[in-house]
CSV table of N, CA and C in Angstrom, one decimal:
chain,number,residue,atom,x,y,z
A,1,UNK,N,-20.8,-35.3,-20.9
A,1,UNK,CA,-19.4,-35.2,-21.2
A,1,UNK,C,-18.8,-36.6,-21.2
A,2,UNK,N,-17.9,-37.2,-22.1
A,2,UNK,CA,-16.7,-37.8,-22.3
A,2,UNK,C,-16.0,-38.4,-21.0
A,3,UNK,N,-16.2,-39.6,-20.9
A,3,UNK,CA,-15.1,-39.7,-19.9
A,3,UNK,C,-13.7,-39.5,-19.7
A,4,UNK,N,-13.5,-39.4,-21.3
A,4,UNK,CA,-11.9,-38.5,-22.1
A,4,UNK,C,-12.0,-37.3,-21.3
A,5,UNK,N,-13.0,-36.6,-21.9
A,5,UNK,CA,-12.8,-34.7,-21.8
A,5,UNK,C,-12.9,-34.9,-20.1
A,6,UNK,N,-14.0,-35.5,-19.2
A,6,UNK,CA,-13.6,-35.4,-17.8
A,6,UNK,C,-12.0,-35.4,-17.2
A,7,UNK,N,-11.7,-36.6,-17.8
A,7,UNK,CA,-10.2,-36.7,-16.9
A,7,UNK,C,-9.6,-35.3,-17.4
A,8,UNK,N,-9.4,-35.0,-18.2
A,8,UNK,CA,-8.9,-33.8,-19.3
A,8,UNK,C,-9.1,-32.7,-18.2
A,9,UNK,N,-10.1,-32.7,-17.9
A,9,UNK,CA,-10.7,-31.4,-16.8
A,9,UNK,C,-10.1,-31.7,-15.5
A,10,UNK,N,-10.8,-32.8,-14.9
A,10,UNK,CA,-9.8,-32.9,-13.8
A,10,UNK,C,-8.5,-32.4,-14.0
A,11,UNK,N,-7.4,-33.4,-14.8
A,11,UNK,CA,-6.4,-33.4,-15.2
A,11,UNK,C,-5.9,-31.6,-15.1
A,12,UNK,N,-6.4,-30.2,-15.7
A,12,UNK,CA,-6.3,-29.1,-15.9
A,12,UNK,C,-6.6,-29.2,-14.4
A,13,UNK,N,-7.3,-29.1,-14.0
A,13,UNK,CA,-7.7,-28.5,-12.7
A,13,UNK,C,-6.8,-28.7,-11.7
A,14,UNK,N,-6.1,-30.0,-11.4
A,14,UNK,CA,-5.3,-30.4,-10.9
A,14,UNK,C,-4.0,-29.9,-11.3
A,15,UNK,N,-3.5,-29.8,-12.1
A,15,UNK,CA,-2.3,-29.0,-12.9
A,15,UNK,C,-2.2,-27.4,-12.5
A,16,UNK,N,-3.6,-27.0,-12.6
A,16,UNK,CA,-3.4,-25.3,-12.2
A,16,UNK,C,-3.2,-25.1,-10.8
A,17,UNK,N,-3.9,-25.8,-10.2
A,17,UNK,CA,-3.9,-25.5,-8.8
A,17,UNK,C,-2.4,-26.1,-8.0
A,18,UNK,N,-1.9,-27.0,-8.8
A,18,UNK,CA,-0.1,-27.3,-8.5
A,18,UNK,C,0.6,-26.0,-8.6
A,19,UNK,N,0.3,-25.8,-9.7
A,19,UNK,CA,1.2,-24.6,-10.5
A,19,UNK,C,0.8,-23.3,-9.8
A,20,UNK,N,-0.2,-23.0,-8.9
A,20,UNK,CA,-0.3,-22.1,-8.2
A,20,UNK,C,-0.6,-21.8,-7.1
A,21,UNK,N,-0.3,-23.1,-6.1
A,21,UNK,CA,0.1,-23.6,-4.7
A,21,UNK,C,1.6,-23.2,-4.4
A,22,UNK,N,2.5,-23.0,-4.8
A,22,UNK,CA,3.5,-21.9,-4.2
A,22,UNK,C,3.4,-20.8,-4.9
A,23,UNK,N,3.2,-20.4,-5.6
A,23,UNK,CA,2.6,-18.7,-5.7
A,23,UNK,C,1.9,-18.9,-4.4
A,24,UNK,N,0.6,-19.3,-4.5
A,24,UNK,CA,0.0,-18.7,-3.0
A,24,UNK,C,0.9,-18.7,-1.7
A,25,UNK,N,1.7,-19.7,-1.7
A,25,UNK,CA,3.0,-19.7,-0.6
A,25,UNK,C,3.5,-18.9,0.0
A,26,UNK,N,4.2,-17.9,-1.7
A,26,UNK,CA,4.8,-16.8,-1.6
A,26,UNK,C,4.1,-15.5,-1.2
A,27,UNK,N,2.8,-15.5,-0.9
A,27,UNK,CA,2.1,-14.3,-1.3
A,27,UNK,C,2.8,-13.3,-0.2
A,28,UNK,N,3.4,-12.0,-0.6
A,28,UNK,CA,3.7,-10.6,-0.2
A,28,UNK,C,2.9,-10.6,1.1
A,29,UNK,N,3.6,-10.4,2.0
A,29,UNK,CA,3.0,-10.6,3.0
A,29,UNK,C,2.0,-9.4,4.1
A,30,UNK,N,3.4,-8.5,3.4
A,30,UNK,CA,3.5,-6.4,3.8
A,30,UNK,C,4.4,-5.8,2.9
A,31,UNK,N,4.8,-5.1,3.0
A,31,UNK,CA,5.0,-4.2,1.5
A,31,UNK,C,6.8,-4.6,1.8
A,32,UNK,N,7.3,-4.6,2.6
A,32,UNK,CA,8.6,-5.1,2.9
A,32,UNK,C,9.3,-6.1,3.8
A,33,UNK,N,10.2,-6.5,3.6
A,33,UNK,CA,10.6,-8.2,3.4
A,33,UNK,C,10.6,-8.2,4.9
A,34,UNK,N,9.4,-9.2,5.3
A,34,UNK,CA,9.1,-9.8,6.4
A,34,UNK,C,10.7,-10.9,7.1
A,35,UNK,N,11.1,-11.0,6.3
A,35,UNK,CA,12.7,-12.1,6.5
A,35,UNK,C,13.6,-11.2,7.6
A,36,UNK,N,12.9,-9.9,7.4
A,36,UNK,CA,14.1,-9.1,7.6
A,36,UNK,C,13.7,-7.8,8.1
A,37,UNK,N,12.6,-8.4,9.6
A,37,UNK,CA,12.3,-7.2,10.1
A,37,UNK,C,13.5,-7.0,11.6
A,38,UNK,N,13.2,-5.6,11.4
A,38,UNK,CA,14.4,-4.6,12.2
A,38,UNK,C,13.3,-3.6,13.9
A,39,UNK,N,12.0,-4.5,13.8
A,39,UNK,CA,11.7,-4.1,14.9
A,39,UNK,C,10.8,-4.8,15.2
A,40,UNK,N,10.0,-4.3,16.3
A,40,UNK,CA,9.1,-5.4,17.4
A,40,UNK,C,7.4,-4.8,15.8
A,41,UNK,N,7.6,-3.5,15.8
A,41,UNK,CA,6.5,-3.4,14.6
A,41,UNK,C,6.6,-3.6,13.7
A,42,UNK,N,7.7,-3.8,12.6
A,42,UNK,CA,7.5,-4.8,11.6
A,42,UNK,C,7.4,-6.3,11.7
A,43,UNK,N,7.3,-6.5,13.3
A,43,UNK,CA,7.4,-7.9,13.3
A,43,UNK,C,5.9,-8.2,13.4
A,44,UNK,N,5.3,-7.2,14.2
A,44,UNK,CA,3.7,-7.5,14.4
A,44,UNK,C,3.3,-7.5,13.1
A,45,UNK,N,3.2,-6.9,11.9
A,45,UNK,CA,2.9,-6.3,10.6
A,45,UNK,C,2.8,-7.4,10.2
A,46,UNK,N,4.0,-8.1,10.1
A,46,UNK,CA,3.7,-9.6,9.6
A,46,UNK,C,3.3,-10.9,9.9
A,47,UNK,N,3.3,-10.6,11.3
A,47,UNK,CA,2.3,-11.3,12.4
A,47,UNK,C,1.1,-11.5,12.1
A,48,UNK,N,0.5,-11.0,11.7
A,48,UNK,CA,-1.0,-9.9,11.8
A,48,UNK,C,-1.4,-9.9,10.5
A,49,UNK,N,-2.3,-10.5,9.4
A,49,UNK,CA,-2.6,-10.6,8.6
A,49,UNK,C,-3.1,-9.0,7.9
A,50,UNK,N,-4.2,-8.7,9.0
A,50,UNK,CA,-4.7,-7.5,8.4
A,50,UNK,C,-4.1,-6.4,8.6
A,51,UNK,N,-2.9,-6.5,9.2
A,51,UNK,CA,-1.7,-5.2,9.0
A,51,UNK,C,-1.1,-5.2,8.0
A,52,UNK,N,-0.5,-6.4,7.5
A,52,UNK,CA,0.1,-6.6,6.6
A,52,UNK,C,-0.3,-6.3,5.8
A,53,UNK,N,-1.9,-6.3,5.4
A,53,UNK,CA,-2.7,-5.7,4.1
A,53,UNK,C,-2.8,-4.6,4.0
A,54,UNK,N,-3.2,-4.0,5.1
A,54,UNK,CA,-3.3,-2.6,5.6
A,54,UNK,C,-1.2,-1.8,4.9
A,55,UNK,N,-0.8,-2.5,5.4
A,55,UNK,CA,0.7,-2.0,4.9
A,55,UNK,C,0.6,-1.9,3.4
A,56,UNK,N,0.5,-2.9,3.0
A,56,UNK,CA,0.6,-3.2,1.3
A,56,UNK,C,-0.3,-1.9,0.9
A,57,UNK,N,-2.0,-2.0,1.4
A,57,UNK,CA,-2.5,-1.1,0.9
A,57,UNK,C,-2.2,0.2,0.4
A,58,UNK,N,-1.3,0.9,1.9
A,58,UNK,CA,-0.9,1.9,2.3
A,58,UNK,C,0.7,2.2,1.4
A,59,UNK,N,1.1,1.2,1.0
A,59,UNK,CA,2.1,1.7,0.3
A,59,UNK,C,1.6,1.7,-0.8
A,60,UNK,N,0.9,0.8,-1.4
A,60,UNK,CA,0.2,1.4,-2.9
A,60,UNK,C,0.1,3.0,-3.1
A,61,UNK,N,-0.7,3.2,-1.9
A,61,UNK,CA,-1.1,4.7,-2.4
A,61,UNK,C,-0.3,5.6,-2.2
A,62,UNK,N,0.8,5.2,-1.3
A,62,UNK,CA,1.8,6.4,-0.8
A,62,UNK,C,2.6,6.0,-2.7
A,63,UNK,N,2.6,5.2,-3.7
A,63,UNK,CA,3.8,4.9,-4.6
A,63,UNK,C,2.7,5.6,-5.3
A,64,UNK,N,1.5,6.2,-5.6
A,64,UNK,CA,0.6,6.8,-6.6
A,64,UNK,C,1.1,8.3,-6.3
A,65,UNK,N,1.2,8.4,-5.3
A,65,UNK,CA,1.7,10.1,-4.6
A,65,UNK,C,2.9,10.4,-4.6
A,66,UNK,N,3.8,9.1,-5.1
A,66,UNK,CA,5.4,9.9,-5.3
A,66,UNK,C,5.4,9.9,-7.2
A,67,UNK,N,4.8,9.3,-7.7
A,67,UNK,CA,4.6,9.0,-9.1
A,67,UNK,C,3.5,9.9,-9.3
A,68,UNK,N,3.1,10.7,-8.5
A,68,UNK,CA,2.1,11.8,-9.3
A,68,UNK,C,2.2,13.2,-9.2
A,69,UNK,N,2.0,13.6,-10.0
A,69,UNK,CA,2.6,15.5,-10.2
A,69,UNK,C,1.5,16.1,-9.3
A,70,UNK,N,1.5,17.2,-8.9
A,70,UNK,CA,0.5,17.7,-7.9
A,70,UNK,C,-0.4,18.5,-8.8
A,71,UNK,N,-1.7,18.6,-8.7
A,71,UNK,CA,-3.0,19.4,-9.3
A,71,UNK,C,-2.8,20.8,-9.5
A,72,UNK,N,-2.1,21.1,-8.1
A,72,UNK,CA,-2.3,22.5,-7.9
A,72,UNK,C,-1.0,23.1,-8.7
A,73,UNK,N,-1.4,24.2,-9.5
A,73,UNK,CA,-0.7,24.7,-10.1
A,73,UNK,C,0.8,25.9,-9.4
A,74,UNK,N,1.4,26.1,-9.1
A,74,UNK,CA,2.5,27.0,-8.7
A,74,UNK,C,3.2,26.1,-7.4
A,75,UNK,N,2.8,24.7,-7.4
A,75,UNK,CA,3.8,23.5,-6.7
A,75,UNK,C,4.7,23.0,-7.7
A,76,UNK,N,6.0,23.2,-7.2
A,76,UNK,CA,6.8,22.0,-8.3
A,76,UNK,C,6.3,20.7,-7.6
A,77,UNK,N,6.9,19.8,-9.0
A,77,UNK,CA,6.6,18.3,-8.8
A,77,UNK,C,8.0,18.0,-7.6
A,78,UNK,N,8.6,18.4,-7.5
A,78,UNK,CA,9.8,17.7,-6.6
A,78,UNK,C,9.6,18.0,-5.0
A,79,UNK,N,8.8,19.3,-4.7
A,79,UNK,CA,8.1,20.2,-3.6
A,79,UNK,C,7.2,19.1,-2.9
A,80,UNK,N,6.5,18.9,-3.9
A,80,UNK,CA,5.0,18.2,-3.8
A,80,UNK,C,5.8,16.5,-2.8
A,81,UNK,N,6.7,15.7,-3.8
A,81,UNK,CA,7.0,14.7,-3.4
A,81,UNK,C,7.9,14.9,-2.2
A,82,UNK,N,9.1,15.6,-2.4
A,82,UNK,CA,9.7,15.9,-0.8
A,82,UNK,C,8.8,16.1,0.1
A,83,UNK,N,7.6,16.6,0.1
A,83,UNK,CA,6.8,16.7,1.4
A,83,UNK,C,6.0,15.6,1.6
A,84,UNK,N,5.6,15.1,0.6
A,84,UNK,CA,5.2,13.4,0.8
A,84,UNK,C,6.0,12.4,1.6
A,85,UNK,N,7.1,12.3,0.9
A,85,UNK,CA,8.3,11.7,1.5
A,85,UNK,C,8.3,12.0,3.2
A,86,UNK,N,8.7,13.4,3.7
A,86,UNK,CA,8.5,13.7,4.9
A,86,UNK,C,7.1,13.3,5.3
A,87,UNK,N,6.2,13.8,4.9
A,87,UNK,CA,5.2,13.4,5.9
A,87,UNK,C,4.8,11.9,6.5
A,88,UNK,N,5.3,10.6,5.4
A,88,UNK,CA,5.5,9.5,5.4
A,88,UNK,C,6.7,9.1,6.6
A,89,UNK,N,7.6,10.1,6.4
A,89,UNK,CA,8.4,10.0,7.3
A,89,UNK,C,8.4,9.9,8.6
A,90,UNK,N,7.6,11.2,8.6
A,90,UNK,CA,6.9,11.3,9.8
A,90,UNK,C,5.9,10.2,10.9
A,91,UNK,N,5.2,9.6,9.8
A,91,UNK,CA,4.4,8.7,10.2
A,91,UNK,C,4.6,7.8,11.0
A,92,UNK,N,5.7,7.4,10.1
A,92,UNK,CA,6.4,6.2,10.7
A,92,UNK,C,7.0,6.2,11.8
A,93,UNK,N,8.1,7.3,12.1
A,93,UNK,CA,8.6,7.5,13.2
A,93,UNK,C,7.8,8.1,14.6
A,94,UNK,N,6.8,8.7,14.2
A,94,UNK,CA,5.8,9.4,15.0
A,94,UNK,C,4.4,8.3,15.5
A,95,UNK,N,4.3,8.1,14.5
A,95,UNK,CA,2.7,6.7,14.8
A,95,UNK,C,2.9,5.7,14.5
A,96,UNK,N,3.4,5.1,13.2
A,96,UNK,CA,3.5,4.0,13.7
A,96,UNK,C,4.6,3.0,14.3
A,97,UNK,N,6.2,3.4,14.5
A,97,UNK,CA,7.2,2.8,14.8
A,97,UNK,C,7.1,2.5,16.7
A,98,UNK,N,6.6,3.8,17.2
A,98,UNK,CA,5.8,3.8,18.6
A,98,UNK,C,4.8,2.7,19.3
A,99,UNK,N,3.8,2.3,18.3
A,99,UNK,CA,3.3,1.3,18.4
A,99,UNK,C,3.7,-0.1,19.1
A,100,UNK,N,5.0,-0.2,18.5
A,100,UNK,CA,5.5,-1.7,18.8
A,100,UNK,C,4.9,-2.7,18.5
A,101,UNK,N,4.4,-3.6,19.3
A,101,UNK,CA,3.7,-4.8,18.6
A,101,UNK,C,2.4,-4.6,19.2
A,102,UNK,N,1.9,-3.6,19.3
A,102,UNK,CA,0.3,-2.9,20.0
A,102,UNK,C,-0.3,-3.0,19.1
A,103,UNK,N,-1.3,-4.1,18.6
A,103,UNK,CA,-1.9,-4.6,17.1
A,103,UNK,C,-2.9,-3.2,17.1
A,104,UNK,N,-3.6,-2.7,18.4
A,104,UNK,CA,-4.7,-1.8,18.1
A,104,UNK,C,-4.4,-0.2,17.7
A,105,UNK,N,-3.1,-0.1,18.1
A,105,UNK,CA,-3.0,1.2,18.2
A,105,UNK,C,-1.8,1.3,17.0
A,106,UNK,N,-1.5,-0.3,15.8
A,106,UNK,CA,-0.7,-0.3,14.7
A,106,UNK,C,-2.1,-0.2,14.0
A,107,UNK,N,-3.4,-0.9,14.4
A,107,UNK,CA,-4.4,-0.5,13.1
A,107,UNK,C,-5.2,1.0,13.2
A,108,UNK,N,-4.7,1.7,14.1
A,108,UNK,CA,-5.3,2.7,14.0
A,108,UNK,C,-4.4,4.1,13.1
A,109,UNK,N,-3.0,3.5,13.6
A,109,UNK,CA,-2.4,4.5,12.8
A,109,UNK,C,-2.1,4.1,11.0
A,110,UNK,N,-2.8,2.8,11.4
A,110,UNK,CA,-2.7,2.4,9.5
A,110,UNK,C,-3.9,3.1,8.5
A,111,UNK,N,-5.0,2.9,9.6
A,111,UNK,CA,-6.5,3.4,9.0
A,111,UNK,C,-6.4,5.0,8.6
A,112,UNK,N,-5.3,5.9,9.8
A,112,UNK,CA,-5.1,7.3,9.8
A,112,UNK,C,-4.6,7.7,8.6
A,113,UNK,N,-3.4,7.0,8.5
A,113,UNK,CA,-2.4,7.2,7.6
A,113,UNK,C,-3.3,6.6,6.0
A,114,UNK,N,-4.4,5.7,5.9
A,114,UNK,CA,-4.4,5.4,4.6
A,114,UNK,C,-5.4,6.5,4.0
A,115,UNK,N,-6.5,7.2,5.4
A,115,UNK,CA,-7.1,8.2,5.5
A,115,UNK,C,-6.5,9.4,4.5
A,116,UNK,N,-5.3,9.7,5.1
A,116,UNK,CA,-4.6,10.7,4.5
A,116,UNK,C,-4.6,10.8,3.3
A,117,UNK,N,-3.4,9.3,3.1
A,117,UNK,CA,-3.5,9.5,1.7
A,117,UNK,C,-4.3,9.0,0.8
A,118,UNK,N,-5.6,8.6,0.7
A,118,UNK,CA,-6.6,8.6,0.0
A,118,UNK,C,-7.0,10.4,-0.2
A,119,UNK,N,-7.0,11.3,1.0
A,119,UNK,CA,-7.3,12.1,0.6
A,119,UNK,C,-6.6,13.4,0.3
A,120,UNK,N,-5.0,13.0,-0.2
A,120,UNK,CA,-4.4,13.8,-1.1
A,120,UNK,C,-4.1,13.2,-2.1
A,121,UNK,N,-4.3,11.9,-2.6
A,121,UNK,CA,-4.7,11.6,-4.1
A,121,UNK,C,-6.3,12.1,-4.7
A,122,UNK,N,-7.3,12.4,-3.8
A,122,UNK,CA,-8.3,12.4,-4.3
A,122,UNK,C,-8.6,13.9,-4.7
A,123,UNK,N,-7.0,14.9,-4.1
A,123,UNK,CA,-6.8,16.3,-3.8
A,123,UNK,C,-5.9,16.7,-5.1
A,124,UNK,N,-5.1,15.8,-5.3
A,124,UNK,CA,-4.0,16.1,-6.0
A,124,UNK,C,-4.5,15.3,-7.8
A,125,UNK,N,-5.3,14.2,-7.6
A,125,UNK,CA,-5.5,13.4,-8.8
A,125,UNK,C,-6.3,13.8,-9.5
A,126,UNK,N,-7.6,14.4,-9.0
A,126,UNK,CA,-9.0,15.1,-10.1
A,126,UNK,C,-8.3,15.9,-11.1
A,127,UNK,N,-9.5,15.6,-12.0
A,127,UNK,CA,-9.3,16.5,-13.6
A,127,UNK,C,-10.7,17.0,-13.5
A,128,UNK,N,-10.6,18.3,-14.1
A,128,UNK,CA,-11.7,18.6,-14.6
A,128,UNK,C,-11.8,19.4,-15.8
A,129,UNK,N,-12.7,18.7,-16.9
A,129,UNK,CA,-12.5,19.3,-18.3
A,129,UNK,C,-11.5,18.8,-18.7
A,130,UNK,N,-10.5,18.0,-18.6
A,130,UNK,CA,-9.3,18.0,-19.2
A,130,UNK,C,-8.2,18.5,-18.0
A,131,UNK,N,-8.1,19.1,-17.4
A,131,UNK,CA,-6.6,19.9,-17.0
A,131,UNK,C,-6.8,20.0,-15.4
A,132,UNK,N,-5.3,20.1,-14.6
A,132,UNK,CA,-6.1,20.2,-13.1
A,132,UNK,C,-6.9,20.7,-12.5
A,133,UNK,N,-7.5,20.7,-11.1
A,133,UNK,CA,-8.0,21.5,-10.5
A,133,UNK,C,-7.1,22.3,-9.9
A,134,UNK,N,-7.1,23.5,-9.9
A,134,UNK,CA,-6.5,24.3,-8.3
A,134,UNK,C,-7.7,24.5,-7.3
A,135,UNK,N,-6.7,24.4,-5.7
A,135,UNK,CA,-8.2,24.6,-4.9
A,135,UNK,C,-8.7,26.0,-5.3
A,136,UNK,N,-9.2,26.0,-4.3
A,136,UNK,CA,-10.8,27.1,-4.7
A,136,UNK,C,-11.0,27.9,-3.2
C-alpha cells in the first residue's frame, strides 16, 4: 500500500472514531432519563450498568406487547394492552420500586419481569400457517 492511501486510512479511521466518540458519550443509559431520576431505584438503574441494560431490554419488549394485537382470538386489542399496562404497573410498584438501591433484589426482579414478558410475546406473537394461534 501507498504511503498516500495509508495516511488516507489512518486519516478515515481517525475521522470515524471522532465522529463517534460522543455518540458513544451519549449512549442511553436505561430506557428513561437518567438526569431525572425521582427515586433511590432509578438512581441505582443508572448507577449499575447491567440494570440499566436489563431496563432498556425490558422496555423493548414491554413496547412489542403494547404494539402487538393478541393471538388469542375473542381478546380485544385494547383488553390485551390495558392488562399489559397494569401488569407493568404492577411491577413496578410491587417489585421493583421496593427494591430501592438493593442492586440484587433490582436484578432479580428485572430477570422476573423480562421472564414474563418474553413469555407473553412468545404466547401472544406465534403464527401458525399463516394466522394466530389460540391456546389449546
Amino acid at each position: 500500500m501507498s504511503t498516500v492511501k495509508m495516511l488516507c486510512v489512518v486519516a478515515l479511521l481517525v475521522a470515524s472514531s471522532l465522529v463517534a466518540w460522543p455518540l458513544a458519550a451519549t449512549a442511553q443509559i436505561a430506557s428513561f432519563d437518567c438526569a431525572k431520576t425521582a427515586s433511590a431505584t432509578e438512581a441505582a438503574i443508572c448507577r449499575e450498568p447491567s440494570l440499566g441494560a436489563k431496563d432498556i431490554r425490558m422496555a423493548a419488549y414491554y413496547q412489542i406487547l403494547e404494539d402487538a394485537a393478541p393471538a388469542w382470538s375473542g381478546m380485544a386489542y385494547r383488553e390485551f394492552r390495558d392488562a399489559e399496562r397494569q401488569r407493568q404497573s404492577d411491577w413496578i410498584a410491587n417489585q421493583r420500586d421496593p427494591c430501592a438501591g438493593d442492586l440484587a433484589c433490582l436484578q432479580q426482579a428485572y430477570d422476573t419481569r423480562i421472564a414474563e414478558l418474553m413469555s407473553t410475546i412468545a404466547k401472544n406473537l406465534g403464527l401458525t400457517y399463516g394466522r394466530m394461534c389460540d391456546p389449546g
